[in-house]
Short mmCIF file of C-alpha atoms and ligand atoms in Angstrom, two decimals:
data_model
loop_
_atom_site.label_atom_id
_atom_site.label_comp_id
_atom_site.label_asym_id
_atom_site.label_seq_id
_atom_site.Cartn_x
_atom_site.Cartn_y
_atom_site.Cartn_z
CA MET A 179 3.23 -24.94 -3.25
CA ALA A 180 5.36 -25.66 -6.33
CA SER A 181 5.19 -22.05 -7.52
CA THR A 182 6.18 -20.37 -4.28
CA ILE A 183 8.24 -17.19 -4.41
CA LEU A 184 10.77 -16.86 -1.60
CA VAL A 185 11.57 -13.31 -0.47
CA THR A 186 14.52 -13.24 1.92
CA GLY A 187 14.48 -10.14 4.09
CA GLY A 188 10.73 -10.05 3.37
CA ALA A 189 9.89 -8.29 6.67
CA GLY A 190 12.22 -5.41 5.83
CA PHE A 191 11.72 -2.15 3.99
CA ILE A 192 12.13 -3.31 0.40
CA GLY A 193 11.03 -6.90 1.07
CA SER A 194 7.69 -6.05 2.66
CA HIS A 195 6.70 -3.82 -0.26
CA LEU A 196 7.70 -6.53 -2.70
CA VAL A 197 5.60 -9.05 -0.75
CA ASP A 198 2.57 -6.75 -1.13
CA GLY A 199 3.23 -6.47 -4.86
CA LEU A 200 3.52 -10.24 -5.24
CA LEU A 201 0.32 -10.90 -3.27
CA GLU A 202 -1.50 -8.41 -5.49
CA ARG A 203 -0.45 -10.56 -8.44
CA GLY A 204 -1.85 -13.63 -6.68
CA GLU A 205 1.53 -15.27 -6.04
CA ALA A 206 2.21 -17.69 -3.17
CA VAL A 207 4.84 -16.02 -0.99
CA ARG A 208 7.26 -17.32 1.62
CA VAL A 209 9.36 -14.94 3.69
CA LEU A 210 12.70 -15.77 5.29
CA ASP A 211 13.75 -13.08 7.75
CA ILE A 212 15.73 -12.95 11.00
CA LEU A 213 13.76 -9.94 12.37
CA ASP A 214 17.04 -8.18 13.21
CA PRO A 215 16.47 -5.96 16.28
CA GLN A 216 18.34 -3.08 14.58
CA VAL A 217 15.55 -3.03 11.98
CA HIS A 218 12.69 -4.38 14.13
CA PRO A 219 13.41 -2.98 17.62
CA SER A 220 10.21 -4.37 19.14
CA GLY A 221 11.39 -7.87 18.18
CA SER A 222 7.99 -8.55 16.64
CA LEU A 223 6.84 -8.79 13.07
CA PRO A 224 5.69 -5.50 11.50
CA SER A 225 1.89 -5.33 11.36
CA TYR A 226 1.79 -5.18 7.55
CA ILE A 227 3.50 -8.58 7.32
CA GLN A 228 1.77 -10.00 10.41
CA GLY A 229 -1.58 -9.37 8.71
CA HIS A 230 -0.53 -11.50 5.71
CA VAL A 231 0.77 -14.26 7.99
CA ASP A 232 -2.48 -14.27 10.01
CA THR A 233 -4.58 -14.64 6.86
CA GLY A 234 -2.29 -17.43 5.64
CA ARG A 235 -1.22 -15.50 2.55
CA VAL A 236 2.43 -15.45 3.59
CA GLU A 237 4.36 -18.35 5.05
CA LEU A 238 6.92 -16.96 7.49
CA HIS A 239 10.27 -18.58 8.27
CA VAL A 240 12.21 -16.77 10.98
CA GLY A 241 15.84 -17.73 10.48
CA ASP A 242 19.42 -16.87 9.71
CA VAL A 243 20.92 -16.92 6.20
CA ARG A 244 24.16 -18.19 7.76
CA ASP A 245 22.40 -21.45 8.59
CA ARG A 246 22.26 -24.15 5.91
CA PRO A 247 19.23 -26.07 7.30
CA THR A 248 17.31 -22.77 7.38
CA TRP A 249 17.98 -22.25 3.67
CA ARG A 250 17.03 -25.87 2.87
CA LYS A 251 13.64 -25.49 4.53
CA ALA A 252 13.04 -22.06 3.02
CA LEU A 253 13.87 -23.29 -0.50
CA ASP A 254 11.56 -26.29 -0.42
CA GLY A 255 9.25 -26.12 -3.46
CA VAL A 256 10.37 -22.59 -4.37
CA ARG A 257 10.30 -21.42 -8.03
CA VAL A 258 11.69 -17.90 -7.65
CA VAL A 259 14.14 -16.55 -5.07
CA VAL A 260 14.43 -12.81 -4.44
CA HIS A 261 17.43 -12.47 -2.16
CA LEU A 262 17.18 -9.22 -0.20
CA ALA A 263 18.30 -10.32 3.28
CA ALA A 264 21.51 -8.45 4.12
CA ALA A 265 23.25 -6.39 6.74
CA VAL A 266 22.99 -2.85 5.33
CA GLY A 267 24.86 -0.22 7.36
CA VAL A 268 27.76 1.18 5.38
CA GLY A 269 29.43 2.85 8.42
CA GLN A 270 28.76 -0.15 10.64
CA SER A 271 30.29 -2.51 8.06
CA MET A 272 33.64 -0.75 8.60
CA TYR A 273 33.91 -2.05 12.17
CA GLU A 274 31.72 -5.20 12.09
CA VAL A 275 33.72 -6.57 9.18
CA ALA A 276 33.34 -10.29 9.84
CA ARG A 277 29.60 -10.05 10.56
CA TYR A 278 28.92 -8.22 7.28
CA VAL A 279 30.95 -10.72 5.26
CA GLU A 280 29.32 -13.67 7.02
CA ILE A 281 25.74 -12.49 6.49
CA ASN A 282 26.09 -11.01 3.03
CA THR A 283 28.82 -12.97 1.29
CA GLN A 284 28.78 -16.29 3.17
CA GLY A 285 24.97 -16.29 3.54
CA THR A 286 24.65 -15.99 -0.24
CA ALA A 287 27.35 -18.61 -0.77
CA ILE A 288 25.29 -21.13 1.25
CA LEU A 289 22.20 -20.47 -0.89
CA LEU A 290 24.29 -21.02 -4.04
CA ASP A 291 25.96 -24.13 -2.61
CA ILE A 292 22.51 -25.66 -2.17
CA LEU A 293 21.41 -24.63 -5.68
CA ALA A 294 24.61 -26.16 -7.11
CA ASN A 295 24.55 -29.42 -5.17
CA GLU A 296 21.06 -30.32 -4.04
CA ALA A 297 17.69 -31.00 -5.67
CA HIS A 298 15.62 -27.83 -6.05
CA ARG A 299 12.98 -26.21 -8.28
CA VAL A 300 14.42 -22.72 -8.50
CA GLU A 301 13.90 -21.28 -11.99
CA LYS A 302 14.88 -17.69 -11.27
CA LEU A 303 17.12 -15.83 -8.87
CA ILE A 304 17.01 -12.07 -8.32
CA VAL A 305 19.68 -10.63 -6.04
CA ALA A 306 19.72 -7.16 -4.52
CA SER A 307 22.90 -5.37 -5.49
CA SER A 308 23.72 -1.73 -4.86
CA MET A 309 25.07 1.43 -6.41
CA SER A 310 27.64 1.28 -3.64
CA ILE A 311 29.72 -1.15 -5.71
CA TYR A 312 30.62 1.67 -8.14
CA GLY A 313 32.29 3.84 -5.54
CA GLU A 314 32.46 7.30 -7.10
CA GLY A 315 30.03 7.66 -10.03
CA SER A 316 31.15 8.38 -13.61
CA SER A 317 32.81 11.72 -14.27
CA THR A 318 33.77 13.90 -17.21
CA CYS A 319 36.53 16.50 -17.39
CA PRO A 320 35.56 19.55 -19.49
CA GLU A 321 39.09 19.49 -20.94
CA CYS A 322 40.10 15.82 -21.09
CA GLY A 323 36.77 13.96 -21.38
CA PRO A 324 35.32 10.98 -19.43
CA PHE A 325 37.37 9.21 -16.74
CA VAL A 326 36.87 6.67 -13.94
CA PRO A 327 37.32 8.58 -10.66
CA GLU A 328 39.19 7.15 -7.73
CA ILE A 329 37.94 7.64 -4.16
CA ARG A 330 38.75 11.19 -3.01
CA GLU A 331 41.90 11.46 -0.92
CA GLU A 332 41.86 12.38 2.77
CA LYS A 333 44.19 15.33 2.25
CA GLN A 334 41.78 16.81 -0.28
CA LEU A 335 38.75 16.32 2.00
CA GLN A 336 40.58 17.75 5.03
CA LYS A 337 40.99 20.97 3.06
CA GLY A 338 37.21 21.10 2.56
CA ASP A 339 37.63 20.40 -1.17
CA TYR A 340 34.90 17.83 -1.74
CA GLU A 341 34.52 17.80 -5.51
CA VAL A 342 35.98 15.28 -7.94
CA HIS A 343 38.90 16.54 -10.04
CA CYS A 344 40.33 15.29 -13.32
CA PRO A 345 43.34 13.02 -12.60
CA SER A 346 45.17 14.39 -15.69
CA CYS A 347 44.71 18.18 -15.54
CA GLY A 348 43.17 18.73 -12.08
CA SER A 349 40.11 20.58 -13.46
CA LEU A 350 36.81 20.37 -11.63
CA ALA A 351 34.97 17.40 -13.16
CA ASN A 352 31.27 17.11 -13.98
CA PRO A 353 29.27 14.13 -12.74
CA ALA A 354 27.84 11.93 -15.50
CA PRO A 355 25.23 9.15 -15.44
CA THR A 356 26.89 5.90 -14.35
CA PRO A 357 26.38 2.90 -16.66
CA GLU A 358 26.71 -0.75 -15.59
CA THR A 359 29.98 -0.94 -17.53
CA LYS A 360 31.73 1.41 -15.10
CA PRO A 361 34.36 -0.67 -13.28
CA PRO A 362 33.36 -1.27 -9.64
CA VAL A 363 35.47 0.49 -6.97
CA PRO A 364 33.80 -0.51 -3.68
CA THR A 365 34.79 1.80 -0.82
CA SER A 366 33.21 0.02 2.18
CA VAL A 367 32.98 -3.55 3.48
CA TYR A 368 29.24 -3.36 2.76
CA ALA A 369 29.96 -2.47 -0.87
CA VAL A 370 32.54 -5.26 -1.20
CA SER A 371 29.98 -7.73 0.14
CA LYS A 372 27.30 -6.46 -2.29
CA ARG A 373 29.71 -6.91 -5.21
CA ASP A 374 30.44 -10.42 -3.91
CA GLN A 375 26.74 -11.27 -3.71
CA GLU A 376 26.16 -10.03 -7.24
CA GLU A 377 29.14 -11.81 -8.79
CA LEU A 378 28.56 -15.05 -6.88
CA CYS A 379 24.91 -15.22 -7.95
CA LEU A 380 25.59 -14.37 -11.61
CA THR A 381 28.46 -16.89 -11.74
CA ILE A 382 26.46 -19.80 -10.30
CA GLY A 383 23.35 -18.81 -12.26
CA ARG A 384 25.36 -18.99 -15.48
CA ALA A 385 27.09 -22.26 -14.60
CA TYR A 386 23.90 -24.09 -13.61
CA ASP A 387 21.54 -22.44 -16.07
CA ILE A 388 19.45 -20.70 -13.43
CA PRO A 389 18.32 -17.36 -14.93
CA THR A 390 19.78 -14.79 -12.52
CA VAL A 391 19.47 -11.01 -12.39
CA ALA A 392 21.31 -8.56 -10.14
CA LEU A 393 19.43 -5.31 -9.56
CA ARG A 394 21.74 -2.46 -8.57
CA TYR A 395 19.51 -0.29 -6.42
CA PHE A 396 20.34 3.37 -6.10
CA ASN A 397 19.22 5.33 -2.98
CA VAL A 398 15.84 3.84 -2.12
CA TYR A 399 13.39 5.76 0.07
CA GLY A 400 9.76 5.50 1.10
CA PRO A 401 7.32 4.37 3.79
CA ARG A 402 8.48 1.62 6.19
CA GLN A 403 12.12 2.70 6.05
CA ALA A 404 13.57 1.82 9.47
CA LEU A 405 13.62 5.21 11.19
CA THR A 406 15.16 3.83 14.36
CA ASN A 407 18.09 2.35 12.43
CA PRO A 408 20.85 4.95 12.60
CA TYR A 409 22.52 3.35 9.59
CA ALA A 410 19.53 3.85 7.31
CA GLY A 411 19.63 6.14 4.28
CA VAL A 412 19.70 9.92 4.45
CA ALA A 413 16.00 10.44 3.57
CA ALA A 414 14.85 8.43 6.59
CA ILE A 415 17.46 10.06 8.83
CA PHE A 416 16.47 13.61 7.84
CA SER A 417 12.75 12.79 8.27
CA SER A 418 13.41 11.40 11.73
CA ARG A 419 15.51 14.43 12.70
CA LEU A 420 12.85 16.90 11.59
CA LEU A 421 10.04 14.95 13.20
CA ASN A 422 11.93 15.24 16.49
CA ASN A 423 12.44 18.99 15.91
CA ASN A 424 16.15 18.50 15.32
CA SER A 425 18.07 20.02 12.47
CA PRO A 426 19.21 17.55 9.78
CA LEU A 427 23.00 17.23 9.88
CA ILE A 428 24.62 17.65 6.49
CA PHE A 429 28.06 16.18 5.87
CA GLU A 430 30.44 17.84 3.38
CA ASP A 431 28.67 20.92 1.98
CA GLY A 432 25.31 19.47 0.90
CA ASP A 433 26.08 19.67 -2.83
CA GLN A 434 26.87 15.95 -3.10
CA THR A 435 24.27 14.24 -5.29
CA ARG A 436 22.47 10.92 -5.32
CA ASP A 437 19.74 9.21 -7.32
CA PHE A 438 16.79 8.83 -4.93
CA ILE A 439 14.28 6.20 -6.07
CA HIS A 440 10.88 5.56 -4.53
CA ILE A 441 10.21 2.07 -3.18
CA SER A 442 7.27 1.45 -5.56
CA ASP A 443 9.66 1.77 -8.51
CA ILE A 444 11.92 -0.84 -6.89
CA VAL A 445 8.94 -3.21 -6.63
CA GLN A 446 8.13 -2.51 -10.27
CA ALA A 447 11.71 -3.41 -11.31
CA ASN A 448 11.57 -6.70 -9.39
CA LEU A 449 8.26 -7.74 -10.94
CA LEU A 450 9.57 -6.91 -14.41
CA ALA A 451 12.82 -8.83 -13.77
CA MET A 452 10.82 -11.85 -12.63
CA ASP A 453 8.95 -12.02 -15.93
CA CYS A 454 11.77 -11.10 -18.27
CA SER A 455 13.89 -13.89 -19.75
CA GLU A 456 16.30 -11.46 -21.51
CA ALA A 457 17.43 -10.12 -18.15
CA ALA A 458 19.15 -13.42 -17.28
CA GLY A 459 22.85 -13.07 -16.52
CA GLN A 460 22.67 -9.27 -16.29
CA ALA A 461 23.32 -6.62 -13.69
CA LEU A 462 20.93 -3.67 -14.11
CA ASN A 463 20.92 -0.19 -12.59
CA ILE A 464 17.63 0.61 -10.89
CA GLY A 465 17.43 4.35 -10.30
CA THR A 466 15.63 7.33 -11.81
CA GLY A 467 18.51 8.85 -13.78
CA ARG A 468 17.91 12.18 -11.98
CA PRO A 469 20.48 13.69 -9.56
CA THR A 470 19.36 15.42 -6.33
CA SER A 471 21.75 17.08 -3.88
CA VAL A 472 21.59 16.24 -0.18
CA ALA A 473 20.75 19.89 0.56
CA GLN A 474 17.88 19.78 -1.96
CA LEU A 475 16.62 16.59 -0.37
CA ALA A 476 16.63 18.24 3.08
CA GLY A 477 14.59 21.09 1.58
CA HIS A 478 12.03 18.73 0.01
CA ILE A 479 11.55 16.85 3.29
CA ALA A 480 11.25 20.00 5.42
CA GLN A 481 8.71 21.40 2.96
CA ALA A 482 6.63 18.22 2.97
CA LEU A 483 6.66 18.16 6.79
CA GLY A 484 5.83 21.87 6.96
CA SER A 485 8.96 22.38 9.07
CA ASP A 486 11.00 25.58 9.07
CA ILE A 487 14.03 23.94 10.70
CA ALA A 488 17.05 24.53 8.48
CA PRO A 489 19.69 21.84 8.01
CA THR A 490 23.08 22.26 9.70
CA VAL A 491 26.24 21.84 7.64
CA VAL A 492 28.47 20.18 10.24
CA GLY A 493 31.77 20.77 8.46
CA LYS A 494 32.69 17.09 8.59
CA TYR A 495 32.79 14.31 6.09
CA ARG A 496 32.10 10.60 6.35
CA SER A 497 35.02 8.32 5.61
CA GLY A 498 34.44 6.31 2.41
CA ASP A 499 31.60 8.53 1.17
CA ILE A 500 31.37 9.27 -2.50
CA ARG A 501 30.55 12.66 -4.00
CA HIS A 502 28.15 11.94 -6.85
CA CYS A 503 26.41 8.89 -8.24
CA VAL A 504 23.38 8.91 -10.51
CA ALA A 505 22.18 5.94 -12.57
CA ASP A 506 22.29 5.54 -16.30
CA ILE A 507 19.11 3.47 -16.63
CA SER A 508 19.25 2.84 -20.39
CA ARG A 509 19.89 -0.87 -19.91
CA ALA A 510 16.97 -1.42 -17.50
CA ARG A 511 14.72 0.55 -19.86
CA GLU A 512 15.78 -1.53 -22.83
CA VAL A 513 15.89 -4.98 -21.22
CA LEU A 514 13.05 -4.75 -18.68
CA GLY A 515 10.95 -1.92 -20.09
CA PHE A 516 11.57 -0.22 -16.71
CA GLU A 517 10.41 3.38 -16.35
CA PRO A 518 10.52 5.10 -12.94
CA ARG A 519 7.08 6.55 -12.19
CA VAL A 520 7.37 8.52 -8.94
CA PRO A 521 8.77 12.07 -9.04
CA LEU A 522 10.81 12.99 -5.94
CA ALA A 523 8.30 15.57 -4.62
CA ASN A 524 5.47 12.99 -4.66
CA GLY A 525 7.68 10.29 -3.22
CA VAL A 526 8.88 12.50 -0.39
CA SER A 527 5.32 13.43 0.60
CA ASP A 528 4.49 9.72 0.65
CA LEU A 529 7.51 9.10 2.95
CA VAL A 530 6.60 12.01 5.17
CA ASP A 531 2.91 10.96 5.49
CA TRP A 532 4.15 7.70 6.87
CA VAL A 533 6.87 9.24 9.06
CA ARG A 534 4.23 11.41 10.74
CA GLN A 535 2.45 8.29 12.00
CA GLN A 536 5.64 6.88 13.55
CA GLU A 537 7.16 7.49 16.92
CA ALA A 538 10.64 7.84 15.56
CA GLU A 539 13.21 7.81 18.28
CA ASP A 540 16.04 9.97 17.02
CA ARG A 541 19.13 7.80 17.33
CA VAL A 542 21.21 9.74 14.85
CA ASP A 543 23.21 11.43 17.60
CA ILE A 544 24.13 8.05 19.05
CA ALA A 545 25.16 6.74 15.64
CA ALA A 546 27.14 9.91 14.88
CA ARG A 547 29.05 9.51 18.18
CA GLU A 548 29.73 5.86 17.41
CA LEU A 549 31.16 6.68 13.97
CA GLU A 550 33.22 9.49 15.44
CA GLN A 551 34.67 7.27 18.17
CA LYS A 552 35.75 4.80 15.50
CA GLY A 553 37.38 7.63 13.53
CA LEU A 554 34.94 7.28 10.60
CA THR A 555 33.79 10.90 10.53
CA ARG A 556 36.38 13.65 10.43
C1 UD1 B 1058 25.09 4.17 1.04
C2 UD1 B 1058 25.40 3.06 0.14
C3 UD1 B 1058 24.13 2.51 -0.45
C4 UD1 B 1058 23.12 2.19 0.62
C5 UD1 B 1058 22.88 3.43 1.46
C6 UD1 B 1058 21.94 3.19 2.62
C7 UD1 B 1058 27.64 3.70 -0.70
C8 UD1 B 1058 28.35 4.51 -1.73
N1 UD1 B 1058 26.30 3.60 -0.87
O1 UD1 B 1058 24.67 5.17 0.20
O2 UD1 B 1058 24.41 1.35 -1.16
O3 UD1 B 1058 21.92 1.80 0.02
O4 UD1 B 1058 24.12 3.84 1.99
O5 UD1 B 1058 22.51 2.27 3.51
O6 UD1 B 1058 28.24 3.11 0.16
N2 UD1 B 1058 24.36 12.33 4.77
C9 UD1 B 1058 24.27 13.51 5.47
N3 UD1 B 1058 23.71 13.48 6.71
C10 UD1 B 1058 23.23 12.35 7.29
C11 UD1 B 1058 23.33 11.14 6.57
C12 UD1 B 1058 23.89 11.17 5.31
O7 UD1 B 1058 24.68 14.57 4.99
O8 UD1 B 1058 22.73 12.41 8.41
C13 UD1 B 1058 24.95 12.37 3.43
C14 UD1 B 1058 26.11 11.41 3.29
O9 UD1 B 1058 27.31 11.96 3.75
C15 UD1 B 1058 26.08 11.16 1.80
C16 UD1 B 1058 24.60 11.27 1.43
O10 UD1 B 1058 23.98 11.94 2.50
O11 UD1 B 1058 26.80 12.16 1.13
C17 UD1 B 1058 23.90 9.95 1.24
O12 UD1 B 1058 24.16 9.13 2.36
P1 UD1 B 1058 23.40 7.73 2.62
O13 UD1 B 1058 21.95 7.92 2.62
O14 UD1 B 1058 24.03 7.08 3.80
O15 UD1 B 1058 23.65 6.91 1.34
P2 UD1 B 1058 24.93 6.62 0.47
O16 UD1 B 1058 26.20 6.84 1.23
O17 UD1 B 1058 24.76 7.26 -0.85
#
């Protein structure tokens, strides 16, 4: 199978959708995945991937990215690598520091070590990066103009002042779309490891002439998001809360904004990046360019579920959280021809249709207690 595409993390949320997209294009697909119990609590392969394995359309390797022989076997005959396998809990990364660095940074380093030193057929590498590397998104002061915000200080947050202020005059700043040129200010171990993955891949790709693209995903949501994983994104968490007749818990005041992007647009970006030679050596924002507040998101989800349960503003904040980050997607538009297709309302009903079919055990309370015990929510 000289033209095999390897998707690491291919049994996961993003990976499994990408596998479907690749199979639709008639590609030969191999999946490397450890079937992490935090993501796959039953310990078995999700049915949507199992079906492809049973019909022989996907070759499955169950293994650990920290293991060199696993990588060697997985890379055999591979033309394209999409590296999605990662530990992904931001809060969890702040107390499982070594594990996050080993899986994300060291796991990627082993892949690159093999590409640099051993015979292979890899012609393209796409690595999953994250908006988390930016820290706080771009900001503009109405008086002084654009500036690069620092992480908000504890003393400010303790006073319940959550907004970003101009460092020169103290005025309330306005969020602005964040371009790839904004200097990274990672505020969690997870974010540091994502920046590492991106920089390591682009550096080795450049040095050994392997066209490499880093896709900086914004807040991805959609069917197959791990509802039982308490460290998943807010859309999955709120859906799971409402499905269990619990009120979604809002940190800060609910006016913090994110750029929520539907999973099918992430698949689209990967397929475009695979085919696009101009993307080599670049890091590209993959978002929608549209901000949505956390309170608005809770409203959209409740509406789609037909629930009248209102969210609860808990009067706490999460350590290391940012206030606003929305993508400037000009570069992805120009280089890849990327155009997000799914409006939030449609995407949320798609998520909710799927959530309804799940027996989501609400583990958010457990996770919230765990973060509190470690002093990560205040
Ligand atoms: C973080 C990462 C991002 C990663 C995502 C999912 C950062 C800056 N970004 O995004 O790379 O893809 O996690 O792992 O590190 N919230 C609530 N109630 C909840 C849960 C969350 O109000 O029950 C709020 C958070 O305080 C935050 C917002 O919702 O303000 C978004 O949180 P989350 O979905 O965890 O994503 P990010 O922190 O943006």
